[in-house]
Amino acid sequence: MAAEHVVIDLDEHGHEPAERSGITHGNVANRRNLLLALVAAFVIGVVLGGIGVGELRDSRAQRERSSVVSLVALPESGYSGGSNSRGTVVLDGQLTLINTGPAPITIRAVQAERPGVQVRGMDKARHVRPGGTGQIRVDLQLQCATAFDLEPLSVRFSVETEDKRLREVRYPVALVGSAWQEDAMRMCEPRLDS
């Protein structure tokens, strides 16, 4: 037998059956459509994920702003009477509050105590907008001999923030040189007519 040499000509086309050729072109088209669908789904996922992360970040920042409490407290003369009994003066005073925080707050309670000094809030809750001021009436009990220490009085505030949570905040209030000291000293001085 003679050896036959088989040569394959790679330049020739069209020796395949027509049905098989159509299936191959259909598979390529399906693969392209599938690839385009996957790329589109990926792009949509990235966009929606970016929007979601941005919203989450904004929401978290808003919650943080709502929970911040920053205030300044200043004693004001609201003298509306008082009494002096055995070296202890009882006065009705006022405390001016300035909300220096980014969100509105509601002051629920005011209290301070140290040897010679007691302060209690007398008002109902007071709402103070950001940058705004509010005044709270307080009941003061001051011992003439020991109340006016150079050390500021640490006043405790019970504050409700915009997120409806109750927080305790302390602020140092200087009594020396304050209107409260002036009012108390007038009552602490011995009267010449008695």
XYZ file of C-alpha atoms in Angstrom:
194
model
C 0.000 0.000 0.000
C 1.137 3.312 -0.821
C 1.335 5.847 1.908
C -1.024 8.650 1.515
C -0.050 12.048 2.683
C -2.839 13.957 4.215
C -2.526 17.696 4.101
C -4.906 19.972 5.887
C -5.454 23.315 4.243
C -6.278 25.847 6.960
C -7.344 28.527 4.507
C -10.410 26.652 3.400
C -13.764 27.457 4.907
C -17.207 26.117 4.550
C -16.650 22.371 4.768
C -18.715 22.194 7.941
C -22.357 21.397 7.887
C -24.531 24.511 7.846
C -26.403 23.634 11.024
C -23.252 23.320 13.069
C -21.885 26.639 11.782
C -25.104 28.426 12.898
C -24.885 26.951 16.363
C -21.334 28.232 16.777
C -22.306 31.752 15.704
C -25.346 31.561 18.020
C -23.139 30.534 20.941
C -20.807 33.460 20.302
C -23.776 35.849 20.202
C -25.210 34.339 23.404
C -21.847 34.619 25.120
C -21.568 38.271 24.111
C -25.067 38.988 25.428
C -24.278 37.145 28.646
C -21.012 39.055 29.029
C -22.790 42.383 28.405
C -25.479 41.454 30.949
C -22.829 40.573 33.538
C -20.930 43.817 32.937
C -24.182 45.814 33.156
C -25.135 44.039 36.408
C -21.669 44.771 37.824
C -21.875 48.460 36.900
C -25.389 48.756 38.369
C -24.188 47.010 41.545
C -21.250 49.392 41.891
C -23.487 52.435 41.411
C -26.143 51.210 43.864
C -23.464 50.180 46.360
C -21.857 53.612 46.130
C -25.189 55.317 46.698
C -25.956 52.995 49.624
C -22.587 53.627 51.264
C -23.034 57.385 50.805
C -26.497 57.268 52.390
C -25.192 55.150 55.259
C -22.350 57.609 55.854
C -24.766 60.577 55.775
C -27.139 58.813 58.162
C -24.317 57.994 60.561
C -23.061 61.603 60.456
C -26.589 62.890 61.141
C -26.940 60.549 64.136
C -23.595 61.748 65.487
C -24.625 65.404 65.092
C -27.938 64.682 66.822
C -26.227 63.143 69.819
C -23.667 65.905 70.458
C -24.327 68.134 73.449
C -22.314 71.310 73.839
C -23.490 74.126 76.053
C -22.342 77.073 78.126
C -23.979 77.983 81.444
C -23.803 81.419 83.070
C -25.276 82.424 86.437
C -27.656 85.383 86.110
C -29.321 87.513 88.700
C -32.899 86.532 88.890
C -33.238 87.620 92.458
C -36.848 87.406 93.408
C -36.490 87.027 97.104
C -34.520 85.018 99.546
C -33.821 84.415 103.175
C -30.874 84.188 105.523
C -31.075 81.604 108.242
C -28.015 80.786 110.368
C -25.541 81.832 107.696
C -27.325 80.036 104.838
C -28.897 82.122 102.092
C -31.750 80.724 99.998
C -32.233 82.514 96.669
C -34.211 82.142 93.488
C -31.747 82.597 90.644
C -31.427 82.054 86.934
C -29.005 80.095 84.832
C -28.575 81.210 81.226
C -27.777 78.368 78.840
C -26.257 78.768 75.393
C -26.547 75.773 73.070
C -23.220 75.728 71.207
C -23.936 72.311 69.673
C -25.166 71.509 66.141
C -28.651 70.256 67.124
C -31.512 71.388 69.360
C -31.520 70.132 72.951
C -34.053 69.980 75.762
C -32.796 70.628 79.296
C -34.704 68.277 81.614
C -32.961 68.889 84.957
C -30.228 70.991 86.572
C -28.382 70.079 89.738
C -25.140 70.908 91.520
C -23.842 70.271 94.981
C -20.665 70.741 96.955
C -19.970 71.826 100.533
C -21.718 75.153 101.061
C -23.623 75.139 97.747
C -26.764 73.454 96.454
C -28.402 74.262 93.124
C -31.675 72.704 91.933
C -33.601 73.454 88.760
C -37.139 74.731 89.355
C -38.441 74.946 85.781
C -40.019 72.454 83.483
C -38.023 71.216 80.513
C -36.507 73.976 78.387
C -35.960 73.561 74.618
C -32.912 75.415 73.228
C -32.204 75.591 69.491
C -28.637 75.451 68.104
C -26.925 78.776 68.783
C -29.859 79.849 70.935
C -30.166 80.730 74.591
C -32.571 79.678 77.286
C -33.002 80.543 80.934
C -33.745 78.162 83.739
C -34.890 79.189 87.192
C -32.896 77.578 89.962
C -33.196 77.339 93.721
C -29.893 78.254 95.409
C -28.799 77.415 98.939
C -25.502 79.090 99.737
C -23.587 79.109 103.009
C -22.141 82.562 103.459
C -18.814 81.327 104.854
C -17.991 78.566 102.361
C -20.032 78.915 99.169
C -17.742 81.120 97.137
C -14.690 78.987 96.606
C -12.371 79.867 93.720
C -13.010 76.425 92.219
C -15.878 76.494 89.668
C -19.060 74.642 90.575
C -19.639 71.542 88.417
C -23.277 71.803 87.331
C -24.931 68.637 86.045
C -27.524 68.886 83.285
C -29.875 66.144 82.181
C -30.265 66.818 78.452
C -32.497 65.194 75.846
C -30.928 65.301 72.399
C -32.620 65.361 69.007
C -32.411 61.559 68.813
C -34.612 61.411 71.969
C -31.828 60.054 74.186
C -31.160 61.400 77.653
C -27.563 62.393 78.358
C -25.831 63.794 81.405
C -23.549 66.763 80.789
C -21.439 68.702 83.272
C -20.353 72.305 82.897
C -18.173 74.334 85.312
C -19.830 77.520 86.545
C -17.711 80.170 88.272
C -19.450 81.510 91.354
C -16.800 84.051 92.351
C -17.731 87.402 90.840
C -21.084 86.103 89.585
C -24.490 87.689 89.999
C -25.314 84.889 92.446
C -22.419 85.932 94.668
C -23.494 89.584 94.574
C -27.077 88.711 95.542
C -25.968 86.327 98.302
C -23.365 88.698 99.754
C -26.006 91.406 100.192
C -27.977 88.979 102.336
C -24.933 87.545 104.128
C -23.763 90.932 105.414
C -24.949 91.610 108.962
C -27.636 94.249 109.110
C -26.922 97.328 111.153
C -30.577 97.847 112.076
C -30.946 94.496 113.886
